[in-house]
Coordinates of C-alpha atoms in Angstrom, one line a residue:
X1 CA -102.6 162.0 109.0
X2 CA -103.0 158.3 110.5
X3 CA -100.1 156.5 111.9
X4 CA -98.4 154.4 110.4
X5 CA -99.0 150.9 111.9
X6 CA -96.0 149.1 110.7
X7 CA -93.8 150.4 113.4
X8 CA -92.5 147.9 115.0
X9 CA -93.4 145.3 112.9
X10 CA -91.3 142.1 112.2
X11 CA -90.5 142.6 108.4
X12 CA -90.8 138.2 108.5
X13 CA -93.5 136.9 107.6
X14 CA -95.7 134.9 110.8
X15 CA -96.0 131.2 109.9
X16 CA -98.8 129.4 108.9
X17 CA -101.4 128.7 111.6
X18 CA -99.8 131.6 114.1
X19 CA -101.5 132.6 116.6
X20 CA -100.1 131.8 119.9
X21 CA -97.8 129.6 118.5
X22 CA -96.5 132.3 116.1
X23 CA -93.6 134.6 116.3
X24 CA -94.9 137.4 117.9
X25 CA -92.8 140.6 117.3
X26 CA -95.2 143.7 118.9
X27 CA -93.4 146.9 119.9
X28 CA -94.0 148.4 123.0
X29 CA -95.7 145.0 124.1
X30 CA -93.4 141.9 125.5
X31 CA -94.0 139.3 124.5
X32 CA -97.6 140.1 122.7
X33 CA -99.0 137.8 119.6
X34 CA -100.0 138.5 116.3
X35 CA -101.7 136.7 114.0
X36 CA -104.4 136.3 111.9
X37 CA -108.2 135.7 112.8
X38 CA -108.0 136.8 116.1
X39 CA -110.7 139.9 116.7
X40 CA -109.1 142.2 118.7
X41 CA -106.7 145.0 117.9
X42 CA -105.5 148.3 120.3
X43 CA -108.4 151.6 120.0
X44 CA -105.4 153.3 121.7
X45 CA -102.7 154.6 119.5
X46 CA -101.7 154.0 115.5
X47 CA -100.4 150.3 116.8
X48 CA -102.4 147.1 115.6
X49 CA -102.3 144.3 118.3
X50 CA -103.7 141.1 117.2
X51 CA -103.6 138.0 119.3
X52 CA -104.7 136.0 122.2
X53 CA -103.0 139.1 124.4
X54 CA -104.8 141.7 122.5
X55 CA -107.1 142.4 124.7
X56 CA -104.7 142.3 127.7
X57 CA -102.5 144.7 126.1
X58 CA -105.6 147.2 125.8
X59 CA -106.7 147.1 129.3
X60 CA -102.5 148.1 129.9
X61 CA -102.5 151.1 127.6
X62 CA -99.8 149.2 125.3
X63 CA -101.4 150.6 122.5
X64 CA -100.0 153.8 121.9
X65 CA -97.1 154.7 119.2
X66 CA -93.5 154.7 120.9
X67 CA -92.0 158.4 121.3
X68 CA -89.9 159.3 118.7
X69 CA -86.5 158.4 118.8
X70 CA -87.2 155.4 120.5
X71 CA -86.8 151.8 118.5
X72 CA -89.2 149.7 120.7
X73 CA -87.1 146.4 121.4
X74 CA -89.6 143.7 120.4
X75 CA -88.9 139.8 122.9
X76 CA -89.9 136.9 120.8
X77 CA -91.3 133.8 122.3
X78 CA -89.7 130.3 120.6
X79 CA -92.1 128.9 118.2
X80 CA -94.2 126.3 120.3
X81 CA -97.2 126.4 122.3
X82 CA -97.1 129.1 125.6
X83 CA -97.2 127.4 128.6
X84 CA -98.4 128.6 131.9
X85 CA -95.0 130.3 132.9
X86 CA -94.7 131.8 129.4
X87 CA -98.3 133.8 130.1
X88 CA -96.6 134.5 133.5
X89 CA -93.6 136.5 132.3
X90 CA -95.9 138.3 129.7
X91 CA -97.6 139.7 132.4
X92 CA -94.6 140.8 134.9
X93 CA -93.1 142.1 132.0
X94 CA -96.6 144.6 130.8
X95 CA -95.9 148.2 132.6
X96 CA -98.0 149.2 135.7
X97 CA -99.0 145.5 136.4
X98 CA -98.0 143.4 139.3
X99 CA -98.3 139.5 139.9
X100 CA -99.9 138.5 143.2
X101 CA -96.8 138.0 145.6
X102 CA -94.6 139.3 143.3
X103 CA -93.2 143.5 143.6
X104 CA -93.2 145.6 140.4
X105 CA -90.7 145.3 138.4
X106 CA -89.3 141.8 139.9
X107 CA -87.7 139.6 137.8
X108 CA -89.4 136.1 137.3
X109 CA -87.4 132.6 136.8
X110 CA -88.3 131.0 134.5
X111 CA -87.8 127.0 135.2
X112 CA -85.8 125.1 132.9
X113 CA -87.1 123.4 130.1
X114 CA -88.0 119.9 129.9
X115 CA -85.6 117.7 127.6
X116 CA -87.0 115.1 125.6
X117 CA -91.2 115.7 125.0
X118 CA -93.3 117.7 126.6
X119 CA -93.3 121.2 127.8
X120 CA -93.1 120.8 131.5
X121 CA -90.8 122.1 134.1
X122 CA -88.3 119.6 135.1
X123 CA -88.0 118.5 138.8
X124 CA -84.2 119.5 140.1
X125 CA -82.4 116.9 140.4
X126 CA -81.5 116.0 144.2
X127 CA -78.0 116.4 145.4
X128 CA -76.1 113.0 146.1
X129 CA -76.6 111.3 149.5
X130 CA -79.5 113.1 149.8
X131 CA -82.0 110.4 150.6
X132 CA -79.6 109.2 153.2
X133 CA -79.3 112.3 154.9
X134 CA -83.3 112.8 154.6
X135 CA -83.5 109.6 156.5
X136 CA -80.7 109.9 158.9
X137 CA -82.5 113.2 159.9
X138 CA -86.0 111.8 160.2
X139 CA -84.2 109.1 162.0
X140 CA -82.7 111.7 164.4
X141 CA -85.9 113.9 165.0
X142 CA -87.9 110.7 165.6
X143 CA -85.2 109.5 168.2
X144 CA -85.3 112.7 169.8
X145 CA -89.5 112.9 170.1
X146 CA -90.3 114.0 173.9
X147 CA -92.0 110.1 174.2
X148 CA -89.1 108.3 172.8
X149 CA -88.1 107.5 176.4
X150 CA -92.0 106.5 177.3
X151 CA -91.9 103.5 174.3
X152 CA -88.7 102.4 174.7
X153 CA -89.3 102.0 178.5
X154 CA -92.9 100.6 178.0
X155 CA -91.7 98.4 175.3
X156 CA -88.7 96.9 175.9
X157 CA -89.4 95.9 179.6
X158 CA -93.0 93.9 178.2
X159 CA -90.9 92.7 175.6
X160 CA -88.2 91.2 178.4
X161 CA -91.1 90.0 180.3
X162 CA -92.8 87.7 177.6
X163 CA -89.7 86.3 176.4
X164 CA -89.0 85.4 179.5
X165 CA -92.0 83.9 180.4
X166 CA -91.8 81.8 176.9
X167 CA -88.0 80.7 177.9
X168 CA -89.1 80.0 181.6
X169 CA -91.8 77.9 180.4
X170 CA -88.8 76.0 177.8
X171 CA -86.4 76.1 180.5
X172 CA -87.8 74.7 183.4
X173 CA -90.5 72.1 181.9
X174 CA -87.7 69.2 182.3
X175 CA -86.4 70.1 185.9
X176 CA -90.3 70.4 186.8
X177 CA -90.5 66.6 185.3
X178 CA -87.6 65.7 187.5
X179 CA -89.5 66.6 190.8
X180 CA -92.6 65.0 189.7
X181 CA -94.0 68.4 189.4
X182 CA -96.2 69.0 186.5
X183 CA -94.0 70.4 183.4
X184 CA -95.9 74.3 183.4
X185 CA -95.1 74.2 187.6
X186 CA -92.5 76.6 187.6
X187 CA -94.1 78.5 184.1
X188 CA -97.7 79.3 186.1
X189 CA -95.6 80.6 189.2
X190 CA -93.7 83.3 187.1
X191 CA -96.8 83.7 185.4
X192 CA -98.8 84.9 188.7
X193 CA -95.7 86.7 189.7
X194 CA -95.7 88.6 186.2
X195 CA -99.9 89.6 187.1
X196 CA -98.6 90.7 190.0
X197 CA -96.2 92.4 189.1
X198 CA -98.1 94.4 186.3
X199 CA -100.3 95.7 188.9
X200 CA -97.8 96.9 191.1
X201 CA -95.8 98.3 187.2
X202 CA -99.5 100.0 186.8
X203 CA -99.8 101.6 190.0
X204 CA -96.1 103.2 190.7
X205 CA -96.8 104.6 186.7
X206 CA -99.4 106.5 188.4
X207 CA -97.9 107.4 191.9
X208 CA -96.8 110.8 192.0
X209 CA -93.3 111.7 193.0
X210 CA -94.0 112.9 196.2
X211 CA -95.9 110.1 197.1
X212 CA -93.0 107.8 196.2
X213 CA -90.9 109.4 198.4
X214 CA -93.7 109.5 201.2
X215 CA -93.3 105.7 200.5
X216 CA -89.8 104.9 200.8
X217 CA -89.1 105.0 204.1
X218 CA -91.8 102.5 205.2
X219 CA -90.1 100.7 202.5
X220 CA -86.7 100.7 203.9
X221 CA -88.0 99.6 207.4
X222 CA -90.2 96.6 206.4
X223 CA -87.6 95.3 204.6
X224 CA -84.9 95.7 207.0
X225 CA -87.1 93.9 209.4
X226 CA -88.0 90.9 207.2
X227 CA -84.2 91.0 206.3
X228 CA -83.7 90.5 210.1
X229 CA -86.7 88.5 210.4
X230 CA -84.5 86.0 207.6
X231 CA -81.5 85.1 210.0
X232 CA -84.0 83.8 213.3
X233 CA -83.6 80.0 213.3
X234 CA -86.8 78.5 212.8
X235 CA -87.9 81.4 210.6
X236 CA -85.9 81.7 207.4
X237 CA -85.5 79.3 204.7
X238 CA -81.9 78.3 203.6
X239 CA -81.7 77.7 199.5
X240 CA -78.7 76.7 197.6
X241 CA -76.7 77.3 201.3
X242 CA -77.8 80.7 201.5
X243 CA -80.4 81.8 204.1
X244 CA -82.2 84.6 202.7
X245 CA -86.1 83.3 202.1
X246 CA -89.0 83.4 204.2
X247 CA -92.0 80.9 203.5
X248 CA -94.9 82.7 202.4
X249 CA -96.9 80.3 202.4
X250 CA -97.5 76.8 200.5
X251 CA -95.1 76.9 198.0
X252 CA -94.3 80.7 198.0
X253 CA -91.1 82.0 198.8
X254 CA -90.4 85.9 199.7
X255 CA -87.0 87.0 199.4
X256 CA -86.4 90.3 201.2
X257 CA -82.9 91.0 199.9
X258 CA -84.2 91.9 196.6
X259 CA -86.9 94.5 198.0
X260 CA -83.6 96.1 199.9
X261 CA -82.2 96.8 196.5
X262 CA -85.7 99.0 195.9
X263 CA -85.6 100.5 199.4
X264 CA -82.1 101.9 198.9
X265 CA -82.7 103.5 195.8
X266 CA -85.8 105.5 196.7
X267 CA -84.5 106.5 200.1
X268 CA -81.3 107.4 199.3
X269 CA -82.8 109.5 196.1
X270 CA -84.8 111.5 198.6
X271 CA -82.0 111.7 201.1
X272 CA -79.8 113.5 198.5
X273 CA -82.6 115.4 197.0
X274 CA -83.4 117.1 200.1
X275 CA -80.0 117.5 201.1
X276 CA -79.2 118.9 197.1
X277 CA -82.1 121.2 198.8
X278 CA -80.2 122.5 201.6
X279 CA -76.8 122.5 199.4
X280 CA -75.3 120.4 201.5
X281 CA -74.1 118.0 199.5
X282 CA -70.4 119.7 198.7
X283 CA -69.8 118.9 202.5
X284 CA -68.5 115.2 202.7
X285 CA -70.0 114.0 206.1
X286 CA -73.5 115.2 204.7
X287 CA -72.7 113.1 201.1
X288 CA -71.9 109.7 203.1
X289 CA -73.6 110.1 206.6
X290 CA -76.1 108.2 206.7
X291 CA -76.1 106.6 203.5
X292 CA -73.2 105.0 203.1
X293 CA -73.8 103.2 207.1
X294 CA -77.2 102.5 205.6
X295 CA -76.3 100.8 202.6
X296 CA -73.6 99.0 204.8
X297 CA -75.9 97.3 207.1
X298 CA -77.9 96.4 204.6
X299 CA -75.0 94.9 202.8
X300 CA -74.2 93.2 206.5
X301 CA -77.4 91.9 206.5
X302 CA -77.3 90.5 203.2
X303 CA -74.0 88.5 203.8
X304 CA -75.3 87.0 206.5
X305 CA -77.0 84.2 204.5
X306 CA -74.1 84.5 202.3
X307 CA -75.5 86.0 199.1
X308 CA -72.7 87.8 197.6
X309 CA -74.4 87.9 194.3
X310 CA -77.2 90.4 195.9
X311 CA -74.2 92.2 198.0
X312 CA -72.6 93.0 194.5
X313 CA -75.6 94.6 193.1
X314 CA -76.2 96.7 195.8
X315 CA -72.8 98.1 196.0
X316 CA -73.3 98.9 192.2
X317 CA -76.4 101.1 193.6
X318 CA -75.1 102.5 196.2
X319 CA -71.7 103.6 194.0
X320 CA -74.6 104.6 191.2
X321 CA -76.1 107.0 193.8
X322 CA -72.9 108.5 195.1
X323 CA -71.6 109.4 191.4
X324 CA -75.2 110.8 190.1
X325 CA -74.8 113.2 193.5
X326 CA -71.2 113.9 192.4
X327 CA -69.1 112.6 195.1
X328 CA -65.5 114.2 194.4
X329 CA -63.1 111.3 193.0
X330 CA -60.8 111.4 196.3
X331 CA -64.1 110.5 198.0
X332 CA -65.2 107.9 195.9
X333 CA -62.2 106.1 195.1
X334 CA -62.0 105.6 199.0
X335 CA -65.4 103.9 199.3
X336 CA -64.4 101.7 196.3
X337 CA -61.0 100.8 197.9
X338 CA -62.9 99.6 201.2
X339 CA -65.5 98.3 199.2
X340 CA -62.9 96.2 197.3
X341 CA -61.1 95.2 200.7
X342 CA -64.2 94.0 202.6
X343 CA -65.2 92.0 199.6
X344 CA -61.8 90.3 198.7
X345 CA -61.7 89.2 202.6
X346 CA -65.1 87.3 202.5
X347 CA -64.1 86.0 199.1
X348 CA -60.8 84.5 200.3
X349 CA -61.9 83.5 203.5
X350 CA -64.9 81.2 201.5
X351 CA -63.8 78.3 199.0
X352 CA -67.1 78.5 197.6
X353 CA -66.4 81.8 196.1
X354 CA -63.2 81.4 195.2
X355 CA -63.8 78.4 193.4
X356 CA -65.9 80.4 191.1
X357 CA -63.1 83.0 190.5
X358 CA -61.1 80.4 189.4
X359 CA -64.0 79.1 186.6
X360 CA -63.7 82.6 184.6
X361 CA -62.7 81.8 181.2
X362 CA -62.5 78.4 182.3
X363 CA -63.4 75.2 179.2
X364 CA -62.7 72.1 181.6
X365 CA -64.6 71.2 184.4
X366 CA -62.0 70.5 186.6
X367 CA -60.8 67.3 189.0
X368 CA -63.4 67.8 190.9
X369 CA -66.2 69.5 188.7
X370 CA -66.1 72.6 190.5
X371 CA -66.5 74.3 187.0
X372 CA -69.1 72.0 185.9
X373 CA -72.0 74.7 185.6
X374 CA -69.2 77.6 184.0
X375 CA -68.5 75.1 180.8
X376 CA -71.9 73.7 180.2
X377 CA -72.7 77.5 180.0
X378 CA -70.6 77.9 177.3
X379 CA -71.3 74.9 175.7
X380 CA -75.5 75.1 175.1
X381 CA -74.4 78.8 173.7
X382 CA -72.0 77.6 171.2
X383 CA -74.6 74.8 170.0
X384 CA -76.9 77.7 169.3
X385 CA -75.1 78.7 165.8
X386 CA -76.9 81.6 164.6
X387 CA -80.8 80.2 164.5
X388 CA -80.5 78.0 167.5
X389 CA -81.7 74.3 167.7
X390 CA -85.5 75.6 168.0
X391 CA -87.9 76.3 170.9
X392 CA -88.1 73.8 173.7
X393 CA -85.3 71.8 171.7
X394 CA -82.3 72.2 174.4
X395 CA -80.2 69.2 175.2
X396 CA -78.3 71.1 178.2
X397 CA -81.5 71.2 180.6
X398 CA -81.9 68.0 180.5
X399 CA -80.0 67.8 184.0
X400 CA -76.6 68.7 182.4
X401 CA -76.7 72.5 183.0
X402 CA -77.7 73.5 187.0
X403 CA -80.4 75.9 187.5
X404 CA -81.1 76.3 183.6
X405 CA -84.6 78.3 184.5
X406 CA -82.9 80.9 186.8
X407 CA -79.3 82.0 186.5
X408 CA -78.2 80.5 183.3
X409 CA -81.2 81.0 181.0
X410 CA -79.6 82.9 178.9
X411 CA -77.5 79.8 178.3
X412 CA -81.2 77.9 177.2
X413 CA -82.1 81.0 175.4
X414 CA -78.7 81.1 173.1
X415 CA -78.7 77.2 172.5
X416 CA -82.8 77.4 171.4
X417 CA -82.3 80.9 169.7
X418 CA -79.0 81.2 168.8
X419 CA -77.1 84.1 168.6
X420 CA -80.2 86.1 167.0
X421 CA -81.7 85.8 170.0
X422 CA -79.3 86.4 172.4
X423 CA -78.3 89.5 170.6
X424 CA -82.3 90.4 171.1
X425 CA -81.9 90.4 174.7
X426 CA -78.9 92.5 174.7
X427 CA -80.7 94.7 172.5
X428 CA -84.2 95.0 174.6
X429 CA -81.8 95.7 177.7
X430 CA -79.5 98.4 175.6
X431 CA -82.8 100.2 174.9
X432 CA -84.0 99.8 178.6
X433 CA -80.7 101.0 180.2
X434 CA -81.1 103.6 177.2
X435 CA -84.1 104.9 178.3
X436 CA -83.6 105.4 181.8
X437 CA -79.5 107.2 181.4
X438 CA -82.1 109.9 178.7
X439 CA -85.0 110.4 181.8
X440 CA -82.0 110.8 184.6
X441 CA -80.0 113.2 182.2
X442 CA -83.2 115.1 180.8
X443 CA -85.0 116.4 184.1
X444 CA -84.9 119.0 186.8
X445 CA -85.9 117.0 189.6
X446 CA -83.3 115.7 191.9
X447 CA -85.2 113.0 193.0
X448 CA -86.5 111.8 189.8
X449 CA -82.8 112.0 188.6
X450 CA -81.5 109.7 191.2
X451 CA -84.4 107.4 191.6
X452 CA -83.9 107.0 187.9
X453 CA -80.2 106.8 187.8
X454 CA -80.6 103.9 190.5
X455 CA -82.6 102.1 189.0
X456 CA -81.1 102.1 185.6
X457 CA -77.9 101.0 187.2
X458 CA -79.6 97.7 189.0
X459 CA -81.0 96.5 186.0
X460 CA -78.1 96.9 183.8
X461 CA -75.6 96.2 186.8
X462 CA -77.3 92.8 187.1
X463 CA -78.2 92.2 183.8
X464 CA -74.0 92.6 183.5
X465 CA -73.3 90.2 186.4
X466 CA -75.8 87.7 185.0
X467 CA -75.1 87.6 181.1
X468 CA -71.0 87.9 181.9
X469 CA -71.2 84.6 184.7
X470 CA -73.0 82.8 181.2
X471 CA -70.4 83.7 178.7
X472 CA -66.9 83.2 181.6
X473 CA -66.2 86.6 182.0
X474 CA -67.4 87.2 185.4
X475 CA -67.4 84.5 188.0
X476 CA -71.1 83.4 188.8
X477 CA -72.7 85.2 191.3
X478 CA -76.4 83.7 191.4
X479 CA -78.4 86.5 190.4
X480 CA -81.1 86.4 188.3
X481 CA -81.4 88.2 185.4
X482 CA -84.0 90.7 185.5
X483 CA -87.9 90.7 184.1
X484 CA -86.1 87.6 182.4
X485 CA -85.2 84.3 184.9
X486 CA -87.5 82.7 187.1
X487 CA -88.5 84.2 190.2
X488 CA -91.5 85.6 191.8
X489 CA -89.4 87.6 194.7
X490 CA -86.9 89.2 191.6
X491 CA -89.7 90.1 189.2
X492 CA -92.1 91.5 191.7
X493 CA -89.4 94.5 192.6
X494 CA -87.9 94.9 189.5
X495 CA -91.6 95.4 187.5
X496 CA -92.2 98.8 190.2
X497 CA -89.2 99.8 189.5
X498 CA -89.8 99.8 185.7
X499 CA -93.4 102.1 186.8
X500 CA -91.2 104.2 188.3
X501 CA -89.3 105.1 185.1
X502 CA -92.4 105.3 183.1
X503 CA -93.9 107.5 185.9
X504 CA -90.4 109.6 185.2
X505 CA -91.2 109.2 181.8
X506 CA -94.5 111.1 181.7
X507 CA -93.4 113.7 183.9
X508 CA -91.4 115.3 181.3
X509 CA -92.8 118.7 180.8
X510 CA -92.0 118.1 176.9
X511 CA -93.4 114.2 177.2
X512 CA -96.5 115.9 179.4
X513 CA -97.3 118.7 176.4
X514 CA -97.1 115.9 173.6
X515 CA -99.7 113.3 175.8
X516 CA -102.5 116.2 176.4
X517 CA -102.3 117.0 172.3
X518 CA -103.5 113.6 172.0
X519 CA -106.9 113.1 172.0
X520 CA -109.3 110.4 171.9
X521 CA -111.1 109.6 168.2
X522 CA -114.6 110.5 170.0
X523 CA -114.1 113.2 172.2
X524 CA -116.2 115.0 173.7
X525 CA -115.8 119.0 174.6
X526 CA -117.2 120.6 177.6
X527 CA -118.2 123.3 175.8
X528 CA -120.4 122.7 173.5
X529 CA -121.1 119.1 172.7
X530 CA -118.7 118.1 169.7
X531 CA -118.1 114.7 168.7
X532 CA -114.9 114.0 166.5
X533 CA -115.5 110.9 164.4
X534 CA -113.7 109.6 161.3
X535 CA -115.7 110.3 158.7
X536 CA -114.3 112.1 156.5
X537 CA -115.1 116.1 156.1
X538 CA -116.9 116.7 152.4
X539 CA -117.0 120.3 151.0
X540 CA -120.6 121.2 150.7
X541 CA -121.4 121.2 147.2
X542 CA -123.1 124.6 145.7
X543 CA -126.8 123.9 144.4
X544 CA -127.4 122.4 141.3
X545 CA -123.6 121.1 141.1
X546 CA -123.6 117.3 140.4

């Protein structure tokens, strides 16, 4: 007797044109079509299956009759055309058949329908704040790239360096007219200094660290001698009433004060790295002796042509190096106190310098114009506004503000670029100081952490001095401020310096790794000959295929 092949059957009738887009009611088989015209039905069992899934159904062994007793529950699809994902759950649902990355059985998510037209999944909607945080994360993993150090080194000091040799030429092109000097005198000296300079930037990049440390005590005693050399009568030059320059030659001066601030830091970086060595340094004699008498008589030397502004700096390194080698508090609050005493005697005993204790904060210049330099400071920065009067526009170098190329350029700088471009400086010098704290903090090397620590803290220690004596919160001290003022004998030191933080830079293990996955466009590999170009890689195309 045949079967009867209504079981299962939806008693409604399919509407017109069904056939994927019909209401498919099949028992046994989720999900299956039926409708008309379609040429293929189930050889397998009493059960008709028509449809596009007919044949798919078949190949299952959905074909059979349900066992008795059993009411086949049949799943409907909505009336509409079957999308992609409705074909999808057909299949997970048919017996003995598994999707690819799916396990038997698993239950498959449908996405959620589109509103409005169209049949497409909808894209979830992303939480609030999202972008933000997406950003402020890219933001944070890009900040924390094993080269972030190497840039921000690199660039801010060139940046420094060109802007200063832009403001030196603006600065300085009136006080060159005053000595019947052509106006780009003082501009082509910084200029040969800054080639100089790069060289010696280009070579310590490239120095290893032992061969900077094989190199600082040479250091130390040529400028100790020269520094010596200064204070023989006949021999050193006095400028501004201190007498700390030798004569090059022709109109080249050499001041060795400012190569003393160099010579401390990589000697006493190897002096406590090889005594961090030893583990010596938790014995106090071995954490002062013979640094601190070192530094001293270089400091002795120094105030001997009367240039506290130097003397300050170098106690800043000095103080630098003793708190990177962690010099108990007891310890360094004493060499502060006697630091403090010393100074405060050759500051009271000197009407110079207290004269310009008594110009901090100060807006008149006084009965007898001691604060004359202190106020017209202040003045060219507060005609700045925010957009400044303009390059080469200043009306404060025109013999009104002293030395407006050297120690108060920033003055020019904030009256010609206004407080955008003062706050541009501060920035590049943020980043710089930045940059060297992350290579001291970030390495295993003793010596690379406290040549780095020392120099960090001259530049910004200066750069402090410098900026603070232009805006009357320090009292002027006559330093220049660095890769920025005029002056061959400041930029020449202060450039090596910045190779040795690159050099620290690129010694990284992390920063070391991410340089050697970079690679040339055309490279060439030993083996085997294999260019890389940048053409573009085209999938070979079968025959015939146009």
């Amino acid at each position: 007797m045949p079967a009867d092949d209504t079981v299962g059957r939806d008693p409604r009738p399919a509407p017109r044109g069904a056939g994927l887009t019909g209401t498919p009611a099949l028992a046994g088989v989720p999900g299956a079509g039926r409708g008309p015209g379609d040429g293929a039905e189930a050889a397998a069992g009493s059960l008709a299956v028509r449809g596009p899934l007919a044949r798919i159904a078949v190949l299952a062994g959905l074909g059979r009759t349900p066992a008795p007793g059993r009411a086949p529950a049949p799943v409907r699809l909505p009336v509409r055309r079957p999308t992609f994902a409705d074909q999808r759950t057909f299949l997970a649902r048919l017996p003995g058949l598994a999707l690819r990355g799916k396990a038997p059985g698993a239950p498959v998510r449908r996405p959620p329908a589109a509103r409005g037209r169209g049949s497409g999944p909808r894209a979830p909607r992303p939480p609030r704040g999202g972008g933000i945080r997406r950003r402020f994360e890219q933001a944070r993993r890009t900040w924390d790239r094993p080269l972030t150090a190497y840039y921000l080194i690199l660039g801010s000091s060139l940046l420094i360096t060109v802007l200063g040799l832009v403001m030196v030429y603006s600065a300085s092109m009136i006080k060159a007219l005053e000595l019947s000097l052509p106006g780009a005198y003082f501009f082509r000296k910084q200029l040969f200094a800054a080639g100089i300079g790069t060289a010696l930037l280009l070579i310590a990049s490239r120095m290893p660290a032992k061969l900077h440390r094989a190199f600082s005590y040479p250091l130390l005693v040529g400028t100790v001698f020269l520094m010596a050399l200064v204070q023989v009568p006949g021999i050193g030059q006095s400028v501004n009433g201190n007498q700390n320059w030798l004569s090059v030659g022709g109109p080249f001066q050499l001041q060795p004060s400012e190569f003393g601030k160099l010579a401390l830091i990589l000697w006493g970086a190897d002096l406590l790295a090889r005594k961090q060595d030893k583990r010596l340094l938790s014995q106090w004699k071995h954490l002062l002796v013979p640094l601190v008498p070192v530094a001293f008589m270089l400091l002795g030397l120094i105030m001997l042509g009367g240039d506290m502004g130097t003397a300050i700096i170098l106690t800043a390194i000095l103080f630098g190096l003793l708190w990177l080698a962690g010099a108990p508090t007891r310890l360094f609050g004493g060499v502060l106190g006697l630091a403090g005493v010393v100074g405060f005697v050759l500051i009271k005993t000197n009407e110079n310098r207290l004269s310009r204790f008594s110009c901090v904060g100060a807006i008149d210049v006084g009965p007898n114009g001691e604060c004359f330099q202190a106020v017209h400071g202040i003045y060219a920065l507060a005609s700045g506004g925010w957009f400044g009067s303009g390059l080469g526009a200043s009306v404060e170098k025109w013999g009104q503000l002293p030395e407006p190329h050297t120690d108060f350029i920033f003055a020019v700088t904030g009256e010609e670029l206004g407080l955008v471009g003062t706050l541009s400086v501060l920035a590049l010098f943020a980043a710089l100081g930045y940059a060297g704290i992350r290579v001291a903090g970030r390495t295993e090397d003793p010596f690379v952490r406290y040549a780095a620590g020392g120099v960090t803290t001259w530049i910004t220690a200066q750069a402090v001095v410098n900026i603070g004596a232009v805006l009357g919160l320090l009292p002027i001290a006559g330093v220049p401020l660095p890769l920025f003022s005029y002056g061959g004998s400041a930029l020449l030191p202060t450039m090596f310096a910045v190779g040795l933080l690159i050099a620290f830079a690129r010694d990284d293990p992390a920063a070391k790794a991410a340089l050697a996955m970079r690679q040339p466009v055309f490279s060439r590999k030993r083996a085997g000959v294999r260019w890389k170009t940048m053409r573009r890689r085209v999938k070979k195309r079968p025959s015939g295929e146009r």
